[in-house]
Short mmCIF file of C-alpha atoms and ligand atoms in Angstrom, two decimals:
data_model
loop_
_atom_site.label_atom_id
_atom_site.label_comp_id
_atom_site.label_asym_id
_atom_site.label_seq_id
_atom_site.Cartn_x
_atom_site.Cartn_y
_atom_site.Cartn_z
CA UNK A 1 -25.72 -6.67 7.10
CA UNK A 2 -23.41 -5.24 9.89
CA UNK A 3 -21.13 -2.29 8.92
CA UNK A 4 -17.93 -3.45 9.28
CA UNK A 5 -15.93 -0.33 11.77
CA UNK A 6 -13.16 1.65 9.87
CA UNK A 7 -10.43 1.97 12.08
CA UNK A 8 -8.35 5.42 11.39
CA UNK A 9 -4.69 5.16 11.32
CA UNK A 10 -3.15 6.55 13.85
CA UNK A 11 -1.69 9.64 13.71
CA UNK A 12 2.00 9.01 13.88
CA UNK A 13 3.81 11.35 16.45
CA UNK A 14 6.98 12.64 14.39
CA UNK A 15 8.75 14.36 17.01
CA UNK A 16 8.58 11.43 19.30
CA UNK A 17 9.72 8.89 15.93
CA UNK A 18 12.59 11.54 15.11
CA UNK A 19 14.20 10.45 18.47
CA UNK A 20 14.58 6.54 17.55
CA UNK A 21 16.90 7.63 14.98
CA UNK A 22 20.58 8.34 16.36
CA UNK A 23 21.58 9.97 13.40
CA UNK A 24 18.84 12.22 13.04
CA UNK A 25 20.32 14.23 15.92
CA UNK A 26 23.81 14.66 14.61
CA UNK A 27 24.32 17.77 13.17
CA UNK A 28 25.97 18.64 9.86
CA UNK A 29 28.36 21.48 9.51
CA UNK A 30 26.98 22.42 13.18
CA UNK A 31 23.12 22.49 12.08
CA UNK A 32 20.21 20.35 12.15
CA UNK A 33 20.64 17.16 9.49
CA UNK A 34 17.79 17.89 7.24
CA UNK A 35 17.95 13.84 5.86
CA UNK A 36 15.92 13.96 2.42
CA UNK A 37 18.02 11.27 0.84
CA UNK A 38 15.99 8.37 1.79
CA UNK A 39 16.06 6.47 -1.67
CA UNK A 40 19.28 6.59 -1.27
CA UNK A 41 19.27 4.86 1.83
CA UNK A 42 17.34 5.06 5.18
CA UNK A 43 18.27 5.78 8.46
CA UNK A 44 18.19 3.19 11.19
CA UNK A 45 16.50 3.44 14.33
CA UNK A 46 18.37 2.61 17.68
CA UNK A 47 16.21 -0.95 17.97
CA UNK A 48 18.42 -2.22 14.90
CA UNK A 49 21.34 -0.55 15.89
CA UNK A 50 21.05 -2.66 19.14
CA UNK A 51 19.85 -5.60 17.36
CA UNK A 52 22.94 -6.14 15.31
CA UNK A 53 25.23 -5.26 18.52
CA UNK A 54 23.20 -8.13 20.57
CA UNK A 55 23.83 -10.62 17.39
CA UNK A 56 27.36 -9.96 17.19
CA UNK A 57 27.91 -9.80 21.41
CA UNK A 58 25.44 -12.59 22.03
CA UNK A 59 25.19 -15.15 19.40
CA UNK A 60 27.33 -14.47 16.60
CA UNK A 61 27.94 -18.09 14.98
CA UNK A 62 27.33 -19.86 11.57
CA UNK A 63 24.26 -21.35 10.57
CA UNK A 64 22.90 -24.23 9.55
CA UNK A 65 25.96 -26.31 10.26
CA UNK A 66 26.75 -26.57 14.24
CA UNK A 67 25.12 -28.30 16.52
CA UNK A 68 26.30 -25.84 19.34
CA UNK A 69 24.32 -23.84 21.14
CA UNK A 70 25.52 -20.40 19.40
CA UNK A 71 25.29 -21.88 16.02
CA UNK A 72 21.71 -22.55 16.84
CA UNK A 73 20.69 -19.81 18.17
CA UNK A 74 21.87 -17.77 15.40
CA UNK A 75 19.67 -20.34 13.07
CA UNK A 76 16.87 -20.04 14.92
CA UNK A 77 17.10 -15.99 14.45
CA UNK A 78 18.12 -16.11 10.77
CA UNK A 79 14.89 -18.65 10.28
CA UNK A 80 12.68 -16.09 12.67
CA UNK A 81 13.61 -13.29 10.54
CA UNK A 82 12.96 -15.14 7.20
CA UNK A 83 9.50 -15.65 8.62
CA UNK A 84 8.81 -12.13 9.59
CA UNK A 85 10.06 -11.31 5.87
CA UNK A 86 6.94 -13.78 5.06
CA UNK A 87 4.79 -12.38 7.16
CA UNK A 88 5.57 -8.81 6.07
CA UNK A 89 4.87 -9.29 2.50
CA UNK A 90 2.32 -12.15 3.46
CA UNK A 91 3.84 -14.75 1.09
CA UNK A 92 2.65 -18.26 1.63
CA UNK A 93 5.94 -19.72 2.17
CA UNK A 94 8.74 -18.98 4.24
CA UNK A 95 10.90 -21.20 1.98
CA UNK A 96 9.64 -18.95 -1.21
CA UNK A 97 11.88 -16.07 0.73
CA UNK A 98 15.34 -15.85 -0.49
CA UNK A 99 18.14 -13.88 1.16
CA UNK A 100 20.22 -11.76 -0.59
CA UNK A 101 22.52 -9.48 -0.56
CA UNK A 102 20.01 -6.78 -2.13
CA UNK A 103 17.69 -6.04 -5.07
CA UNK A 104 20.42 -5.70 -7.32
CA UNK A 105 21.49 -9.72 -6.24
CA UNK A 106 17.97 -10.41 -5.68
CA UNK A 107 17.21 -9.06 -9.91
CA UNK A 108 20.51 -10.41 -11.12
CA UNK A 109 19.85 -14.13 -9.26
CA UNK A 110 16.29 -13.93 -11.66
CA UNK A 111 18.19 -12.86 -14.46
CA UNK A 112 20.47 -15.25 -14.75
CA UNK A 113 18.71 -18.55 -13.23
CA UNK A 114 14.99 -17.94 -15.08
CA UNK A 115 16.78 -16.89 -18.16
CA UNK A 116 19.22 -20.09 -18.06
CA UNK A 117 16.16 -22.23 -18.07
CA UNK A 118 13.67 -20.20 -20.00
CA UNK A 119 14.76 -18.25 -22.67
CA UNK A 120 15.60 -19.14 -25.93
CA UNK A 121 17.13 -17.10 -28.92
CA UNK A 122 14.24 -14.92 -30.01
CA UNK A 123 12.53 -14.64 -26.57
CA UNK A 124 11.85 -11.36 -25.54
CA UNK A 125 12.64 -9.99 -21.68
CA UNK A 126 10.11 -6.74 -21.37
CA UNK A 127 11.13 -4.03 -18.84
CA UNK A 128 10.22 -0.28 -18.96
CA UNK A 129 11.79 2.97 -19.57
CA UNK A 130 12.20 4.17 -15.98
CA UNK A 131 13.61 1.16 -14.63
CA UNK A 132 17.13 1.41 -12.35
CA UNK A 133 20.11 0.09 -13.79
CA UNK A 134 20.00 -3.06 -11.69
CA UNK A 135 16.49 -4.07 -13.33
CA UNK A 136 18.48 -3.31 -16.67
CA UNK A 137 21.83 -4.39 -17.00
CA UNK A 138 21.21 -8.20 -15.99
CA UNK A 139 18.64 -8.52 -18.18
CA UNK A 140 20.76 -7.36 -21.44
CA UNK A 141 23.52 -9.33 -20.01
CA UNK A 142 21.42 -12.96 -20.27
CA UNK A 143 19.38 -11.65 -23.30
CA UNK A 144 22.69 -11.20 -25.04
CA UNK A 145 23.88 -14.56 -23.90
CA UNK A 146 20.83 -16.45 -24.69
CA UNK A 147 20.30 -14.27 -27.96
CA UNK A 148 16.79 -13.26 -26.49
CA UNK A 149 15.65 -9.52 -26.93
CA UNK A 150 15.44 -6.70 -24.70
CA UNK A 151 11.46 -4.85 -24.92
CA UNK A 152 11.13 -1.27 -23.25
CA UNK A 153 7.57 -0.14 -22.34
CA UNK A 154 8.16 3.63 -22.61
CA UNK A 155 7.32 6.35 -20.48
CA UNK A 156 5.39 9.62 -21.34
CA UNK A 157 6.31 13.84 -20.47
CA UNK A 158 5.20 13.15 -16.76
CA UNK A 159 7.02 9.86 -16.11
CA UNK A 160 4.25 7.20 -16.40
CA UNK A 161 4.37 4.29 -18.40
CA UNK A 162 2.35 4.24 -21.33
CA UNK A 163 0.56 1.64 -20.67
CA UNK A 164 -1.12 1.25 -24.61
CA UNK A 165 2.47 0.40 -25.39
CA UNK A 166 2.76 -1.94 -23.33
CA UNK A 167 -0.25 -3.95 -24.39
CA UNK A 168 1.23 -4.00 -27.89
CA UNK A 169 4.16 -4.93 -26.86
CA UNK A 170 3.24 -8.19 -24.79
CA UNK A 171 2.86 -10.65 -27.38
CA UNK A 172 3.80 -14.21 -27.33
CA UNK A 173 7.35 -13.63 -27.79
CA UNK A 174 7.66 -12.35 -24.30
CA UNK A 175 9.20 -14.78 -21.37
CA UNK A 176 9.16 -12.01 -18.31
CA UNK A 177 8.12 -8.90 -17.38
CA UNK A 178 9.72 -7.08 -14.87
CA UNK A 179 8.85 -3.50 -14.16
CA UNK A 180 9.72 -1.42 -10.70
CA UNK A 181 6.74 -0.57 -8.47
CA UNK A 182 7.96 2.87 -7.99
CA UNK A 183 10.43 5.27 -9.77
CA UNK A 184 13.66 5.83 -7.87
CA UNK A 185 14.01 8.76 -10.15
CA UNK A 186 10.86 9.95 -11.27
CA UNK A 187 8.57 9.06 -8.18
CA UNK A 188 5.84 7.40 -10.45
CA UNK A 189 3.91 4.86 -8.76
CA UNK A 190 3.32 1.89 -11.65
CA UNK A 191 -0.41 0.16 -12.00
CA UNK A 192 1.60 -3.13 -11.32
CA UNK A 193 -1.44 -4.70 -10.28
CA UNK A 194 -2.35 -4.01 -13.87
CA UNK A 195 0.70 -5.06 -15.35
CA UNK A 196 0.55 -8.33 -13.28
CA UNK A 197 -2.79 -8.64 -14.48
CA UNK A 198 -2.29 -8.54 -17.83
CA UNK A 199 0.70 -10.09 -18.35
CA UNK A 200 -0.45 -13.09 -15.99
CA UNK A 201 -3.47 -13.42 -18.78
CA UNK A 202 -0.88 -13.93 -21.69
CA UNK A 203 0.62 -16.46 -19.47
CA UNK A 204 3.80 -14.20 -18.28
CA UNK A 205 5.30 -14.09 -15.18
CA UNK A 206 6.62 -10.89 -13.54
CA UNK A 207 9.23 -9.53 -11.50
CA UNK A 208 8.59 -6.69 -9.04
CA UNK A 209 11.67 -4.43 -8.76
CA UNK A 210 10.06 -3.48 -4.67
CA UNK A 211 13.30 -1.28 -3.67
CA UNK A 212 11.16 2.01 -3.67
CA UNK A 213 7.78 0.32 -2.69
CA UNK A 214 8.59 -2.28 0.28
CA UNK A 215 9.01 0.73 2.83
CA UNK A 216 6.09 3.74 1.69
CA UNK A 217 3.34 0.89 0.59
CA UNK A 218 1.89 -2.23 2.19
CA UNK A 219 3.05 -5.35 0.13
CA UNK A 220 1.05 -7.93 -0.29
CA UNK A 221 2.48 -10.28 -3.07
CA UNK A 222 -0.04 -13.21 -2.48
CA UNK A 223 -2.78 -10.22 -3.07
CA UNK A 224 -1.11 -9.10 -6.00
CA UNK A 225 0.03 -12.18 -7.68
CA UNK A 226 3.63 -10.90 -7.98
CA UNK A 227 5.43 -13.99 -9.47
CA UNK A 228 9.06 -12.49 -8.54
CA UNK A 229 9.56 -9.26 -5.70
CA UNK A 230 12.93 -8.08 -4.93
CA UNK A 231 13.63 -5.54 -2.43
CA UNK A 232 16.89 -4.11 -0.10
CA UNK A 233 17.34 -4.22 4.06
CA UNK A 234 18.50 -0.49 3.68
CA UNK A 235 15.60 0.96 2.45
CA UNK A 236 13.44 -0.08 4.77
CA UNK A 237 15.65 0.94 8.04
CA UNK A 238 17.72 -2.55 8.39
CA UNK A 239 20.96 -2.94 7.40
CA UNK A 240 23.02 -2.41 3.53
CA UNK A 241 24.85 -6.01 2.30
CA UNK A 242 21.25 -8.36 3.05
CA UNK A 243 18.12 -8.06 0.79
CA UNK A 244 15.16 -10.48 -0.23
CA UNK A 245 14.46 -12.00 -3.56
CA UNK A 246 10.35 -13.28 -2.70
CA UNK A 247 9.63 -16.00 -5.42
CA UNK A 248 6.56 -18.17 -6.07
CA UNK A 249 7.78 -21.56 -4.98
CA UNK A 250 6.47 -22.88 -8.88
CA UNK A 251 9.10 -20.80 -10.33
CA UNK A 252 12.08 -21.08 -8.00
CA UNK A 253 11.30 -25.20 -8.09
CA UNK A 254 12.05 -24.97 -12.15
CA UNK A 255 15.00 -22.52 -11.97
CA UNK A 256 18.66 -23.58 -11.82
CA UNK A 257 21.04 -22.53 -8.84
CA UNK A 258 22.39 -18.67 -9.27
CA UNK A 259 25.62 -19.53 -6.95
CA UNK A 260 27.36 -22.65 -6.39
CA UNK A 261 28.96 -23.17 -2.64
CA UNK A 262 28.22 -24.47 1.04
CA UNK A 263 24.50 -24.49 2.22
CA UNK A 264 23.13 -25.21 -0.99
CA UNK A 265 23.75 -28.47 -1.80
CA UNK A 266 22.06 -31.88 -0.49
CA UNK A 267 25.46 -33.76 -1.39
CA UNK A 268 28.64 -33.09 -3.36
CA UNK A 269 31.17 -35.97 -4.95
CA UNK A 270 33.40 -35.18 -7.86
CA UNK A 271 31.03 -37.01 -10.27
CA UNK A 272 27.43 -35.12 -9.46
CA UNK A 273 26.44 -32.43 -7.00
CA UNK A 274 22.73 -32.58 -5.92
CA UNK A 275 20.81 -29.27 -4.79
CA UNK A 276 19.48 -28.34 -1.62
CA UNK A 277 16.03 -27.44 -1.06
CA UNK A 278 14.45 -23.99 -0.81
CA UNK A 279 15.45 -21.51 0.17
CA UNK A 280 18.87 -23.12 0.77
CA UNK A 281 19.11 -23.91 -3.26
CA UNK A 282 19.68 -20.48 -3.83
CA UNK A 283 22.34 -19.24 -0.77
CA UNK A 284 25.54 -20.89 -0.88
CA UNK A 285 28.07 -20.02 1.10
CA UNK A 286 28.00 -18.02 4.59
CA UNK A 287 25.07 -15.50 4.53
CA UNK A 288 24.91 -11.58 6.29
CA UNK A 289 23.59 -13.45 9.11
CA UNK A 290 23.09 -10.41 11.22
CA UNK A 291 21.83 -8.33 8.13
CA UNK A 292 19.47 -11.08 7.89
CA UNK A 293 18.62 -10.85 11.61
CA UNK A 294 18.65 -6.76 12.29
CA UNK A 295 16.28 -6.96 8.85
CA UNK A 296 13.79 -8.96 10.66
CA UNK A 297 13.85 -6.44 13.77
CA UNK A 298 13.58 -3.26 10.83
CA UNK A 299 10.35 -5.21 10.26
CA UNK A 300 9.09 -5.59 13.47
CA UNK A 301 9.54 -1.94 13.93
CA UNK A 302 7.75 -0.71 10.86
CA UNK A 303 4.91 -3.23 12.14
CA UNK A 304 4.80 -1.28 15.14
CA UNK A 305 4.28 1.96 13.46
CA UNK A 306 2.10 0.43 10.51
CA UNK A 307 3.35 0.47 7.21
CA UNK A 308 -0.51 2.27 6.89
CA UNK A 309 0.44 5.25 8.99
CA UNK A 310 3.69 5.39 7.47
CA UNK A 311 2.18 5.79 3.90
CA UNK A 312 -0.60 8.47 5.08
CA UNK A 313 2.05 10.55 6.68
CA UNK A 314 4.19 9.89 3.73
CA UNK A 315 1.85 11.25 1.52
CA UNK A 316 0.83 14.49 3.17
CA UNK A 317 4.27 15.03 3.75
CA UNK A 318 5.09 14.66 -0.23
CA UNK A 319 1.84 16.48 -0.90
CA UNK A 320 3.23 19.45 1.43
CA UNK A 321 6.52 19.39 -0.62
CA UNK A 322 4.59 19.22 -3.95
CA UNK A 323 3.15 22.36 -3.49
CA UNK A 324 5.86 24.14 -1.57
CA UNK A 325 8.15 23.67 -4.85
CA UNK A 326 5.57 24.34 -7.33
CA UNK A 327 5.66 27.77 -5.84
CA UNK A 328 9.10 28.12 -6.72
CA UNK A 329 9.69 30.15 -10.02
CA UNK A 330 11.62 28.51 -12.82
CA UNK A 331 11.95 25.25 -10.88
CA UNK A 332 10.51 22.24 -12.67
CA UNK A 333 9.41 18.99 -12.29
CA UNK A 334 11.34 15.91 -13.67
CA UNK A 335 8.40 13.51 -13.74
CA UNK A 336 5.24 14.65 -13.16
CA UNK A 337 2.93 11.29 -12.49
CA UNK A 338 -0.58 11.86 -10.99
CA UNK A 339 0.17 8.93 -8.76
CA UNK A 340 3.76 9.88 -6.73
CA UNK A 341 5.18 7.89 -3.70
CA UNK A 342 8.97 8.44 -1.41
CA UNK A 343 10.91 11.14 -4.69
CA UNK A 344 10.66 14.63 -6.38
CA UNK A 345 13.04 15.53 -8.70
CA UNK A 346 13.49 18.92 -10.58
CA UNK A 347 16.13 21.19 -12.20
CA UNK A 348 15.96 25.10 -11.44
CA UNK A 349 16.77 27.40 -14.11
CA UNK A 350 19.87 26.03 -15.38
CA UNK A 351 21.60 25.28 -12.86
CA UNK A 352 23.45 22.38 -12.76
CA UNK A 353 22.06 19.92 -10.16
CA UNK A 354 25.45 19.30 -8.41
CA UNK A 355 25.66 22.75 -8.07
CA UNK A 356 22.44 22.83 -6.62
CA UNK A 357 23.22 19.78 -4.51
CA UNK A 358 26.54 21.27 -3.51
CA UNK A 359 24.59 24.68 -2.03
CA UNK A 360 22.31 22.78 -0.20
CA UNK A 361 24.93 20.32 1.23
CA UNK A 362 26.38 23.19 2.59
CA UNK A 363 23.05 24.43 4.76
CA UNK A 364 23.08 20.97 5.90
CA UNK A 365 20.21 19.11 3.92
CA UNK A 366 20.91 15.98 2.25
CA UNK A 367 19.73 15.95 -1.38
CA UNK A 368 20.99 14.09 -3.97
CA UNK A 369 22.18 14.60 -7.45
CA UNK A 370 22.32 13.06 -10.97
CA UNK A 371 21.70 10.12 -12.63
CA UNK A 372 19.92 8.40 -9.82
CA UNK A 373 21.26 5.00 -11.67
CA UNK A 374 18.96 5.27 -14.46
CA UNK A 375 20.43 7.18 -17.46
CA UNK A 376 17.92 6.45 -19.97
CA UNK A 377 15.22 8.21 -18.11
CA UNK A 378 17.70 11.25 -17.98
CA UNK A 379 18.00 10.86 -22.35
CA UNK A 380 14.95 10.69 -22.58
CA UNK A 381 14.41 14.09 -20.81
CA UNK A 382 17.28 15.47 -22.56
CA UNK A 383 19.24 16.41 -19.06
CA UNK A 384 22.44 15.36 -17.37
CA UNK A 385 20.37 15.03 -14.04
CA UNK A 386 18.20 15.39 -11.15
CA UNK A 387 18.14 17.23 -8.12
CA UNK A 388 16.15 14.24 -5.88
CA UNK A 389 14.69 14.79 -2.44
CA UNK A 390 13.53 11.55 -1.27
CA UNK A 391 11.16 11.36 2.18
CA UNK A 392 10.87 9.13 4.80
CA UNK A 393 8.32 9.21 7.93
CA UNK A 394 10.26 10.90 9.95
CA UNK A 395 10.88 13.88 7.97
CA UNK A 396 8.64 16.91 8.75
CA UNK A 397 6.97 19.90 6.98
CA UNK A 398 10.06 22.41 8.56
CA UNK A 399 12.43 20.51 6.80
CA UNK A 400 10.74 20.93 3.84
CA UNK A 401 10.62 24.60 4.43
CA UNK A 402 14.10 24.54 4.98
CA UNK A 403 14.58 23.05 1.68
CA UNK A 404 12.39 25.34 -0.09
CA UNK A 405 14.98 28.12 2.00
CA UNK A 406 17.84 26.87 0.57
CA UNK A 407 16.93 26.57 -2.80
CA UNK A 408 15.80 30.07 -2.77
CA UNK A 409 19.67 30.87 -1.54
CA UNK A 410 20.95 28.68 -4.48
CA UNK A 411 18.91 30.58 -6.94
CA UNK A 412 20.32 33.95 -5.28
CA UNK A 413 23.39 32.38 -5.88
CA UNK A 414 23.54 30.87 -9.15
CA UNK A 415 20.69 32.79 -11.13
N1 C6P B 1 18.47 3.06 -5.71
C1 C6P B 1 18.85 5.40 -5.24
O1 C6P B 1 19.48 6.34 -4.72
P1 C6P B 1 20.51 -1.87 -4.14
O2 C6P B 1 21.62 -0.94 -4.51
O3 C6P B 1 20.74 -3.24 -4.65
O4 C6P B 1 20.13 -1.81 -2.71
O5 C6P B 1 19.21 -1.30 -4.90
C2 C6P B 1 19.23 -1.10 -6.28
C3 C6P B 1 17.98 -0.44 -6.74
C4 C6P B 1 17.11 -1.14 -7.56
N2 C6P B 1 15.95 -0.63 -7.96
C5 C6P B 1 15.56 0.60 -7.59
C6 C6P B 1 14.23 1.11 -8.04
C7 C6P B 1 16.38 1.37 -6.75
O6 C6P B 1 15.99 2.59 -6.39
C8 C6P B 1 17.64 0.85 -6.34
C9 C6P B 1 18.58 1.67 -5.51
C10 C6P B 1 19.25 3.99 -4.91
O7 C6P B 1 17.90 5.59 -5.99
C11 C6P B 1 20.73 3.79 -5.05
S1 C6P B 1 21.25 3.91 -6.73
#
């Protein structure tokens, strides 16, 4: 047998990367941005920034619904992008990709249409203990209005799941599963190929909440057998307003239009309206049209770099930061998981983390603080809040340093 060649990543030139990003060279109070809110949102490179200038200077028209040579063109790059979208999370369909206007849309649109069809009063929705507000609140909203019950898999001292709970707590009662692939708060990375697993052998389908994942890890949702992803343009250097709901066409066949409005409907008369097929069934009315299009060029430039080489510099990066903080006295971790991806949060002393996030605002670096739109996993570590810095690629070990720096000044400070 032939040894098949392992071809290294290659190692991405950070200096050069930094200078794609206008905003990277602004300064902030006259110094250096040092940009570690990235969970937050990312930064966008100049190729999207031009992308969405060219849409709205060149082509900017509806779509689906002229037969003009603008309206098509702008169809023809919506429909390109929605196949990149594909391609980039290899699904097998381009009509299982759904644009949104995010992954709180994308989550709610599941919420609402699966549990419509599917759940029945004493059905059971199971989510976990670290998820985000958006892969919370839509859920209680339809299990309260179908009289179905909301399951928690809870989360242990370091921010992992305990996953022994969760096999108890997948029993028969259970319609979905929908977990997050990675903790916006917490950093955990989630076995989801495990969860998948499992819940796909008790004959449960689950929804990937990908807004953390879709721009540190290669997705593959063929691969994994993810019956629902969701993720946001913003995160993963495209635009805020468009996002992607990725559903396995089986499912989004069964489930009921979310919206009602133009685009997705075959044909409308005061007695019956008939559906559009996918994706169309599920966006009525006028899309982001150049979110959709300036998401598709994001991709293409993350392709270029290689979501591989992104994740290997990623993780030295966080690695780098892991041990930088450790070394700082009386600061602690808030989630601890042996498997981390894109966030660290922590608390120092007792200082309060706006207070923190205030001093460091001040030396220019980007941080941010609180809730990070998941309050239970704040109760259940009995504190008001995080202090989160949240990498990208393009951050380096100096700002890092500078980081550690101005903590260091906080705690002279505030201690
Ligand atoms: N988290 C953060 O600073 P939207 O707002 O729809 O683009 O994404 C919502 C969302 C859903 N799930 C997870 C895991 C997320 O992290 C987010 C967004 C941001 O952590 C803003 S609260």
């Amino acid at each position: 047998m032939t040894k098949r060649a392992v071809i290294p990543d290659p190692v991405l030139d950070i200096e050069q990367i930094r200078k794609d990003f206008p905003l990277l060279q602004t300064p902030v109070y006259g110094k250096p941005l040092v940009y570690l809110d990235n969970a937050a949102t990312t930064q966008k490179p100049q190729v999207v920034l031009e992308s969405l200038y060219n849409y709205y200077t060149r082509y900017n028209s509806n779509v689906h619904r002229g037969v003009h040579f603008l309206s098509q063109q702008a169809t023809e790059a919506y429909e390109q992008a929605r196949k990149k979208v594909a391609g980039f999370i290899n699904a097998r369909h381009e009509h299982e990709i759904i644009f949104t206007k995010g992954t709180t849309n994308s989550i709610n649109l599941v919420a609402s249409s699966f549990g419509k069809k599917f759940l029945q009063p004493g059905d059971e929705v199971l989510i976990s203990a670290m998820e985000h507000h958006s892969n919370i609140v839509p859920w209680q909203m339809i299990c309260e209005e179908r009289g179905a019950a909301l399951k928690v898999i809870p989360i242990n001292e370091q921010g992992e799941l305990r996953m022994e709970a969760f096999d108890e707590l997948l029993t028969g009662k259970v319609k979905i599963v929908a977990v997050t692939y990675i903790s916006n708060s917490l950093g955990t990375v989630n076995p989801i190929a495990e969860i998948i697993n499992k819940a796909h052998a008790a004959g449960i389908p689950v929804l990937i909440d990908g807004a953390q994942a879709i721009q540190h890890v290669p997705i593959d949702v063929r691969e994994l057998d993810a019956d629902f992803f969701a993720f946001s343009g913003h995160k993963i250097y495209g635009p805020t307003g468009v996002g992607i709901l990725y559903g396995k066409e089986e499912w989004l066949n069964e489930m009921p239009p979310y919206e009602g409005g133009g685009d997705m409907i075959k044909n409308v008369t005061f007695a019956k309206t008939t559906y559009n097929e996918l994706p169309f069934k599920f966006e009525a009315g006028t899309p982001d049209i150049a979110g959709g299009i300036v998401l598709g060029t994001a991709l293409d430039y993350v392709q270029q770099i290689g979501i591989t080489a992104i994740r290997r510099a990623e993780e030295e990066l966080i690695q780098y930061a892991y041990n930088r903080l450790s070394a700082i006295s009386s600061l602690r971790f808030i989630g601890d998981a042996g498997h981390r991806s894109g966030a660290i949060s922590f608390l120092v002393g007792d200082i309060h983390p706006f207070d923190m996030g205030e001093i460091l605002d001040k030396q220019s670096i980007a941080v941010r603080t609180g809730h990070h739109c998941t309050q239970p996993v704040m109760d259940f570590f009995n504190i008001p809040g995080t202090v989160r810095a949240s990498f990208a690629f393009y951050n380096t070990r100096s700002e890092v340093d500078l980081l550690v720096e101005g903590i260091e000044k906080a705690k002279r400070m505030l201690m």
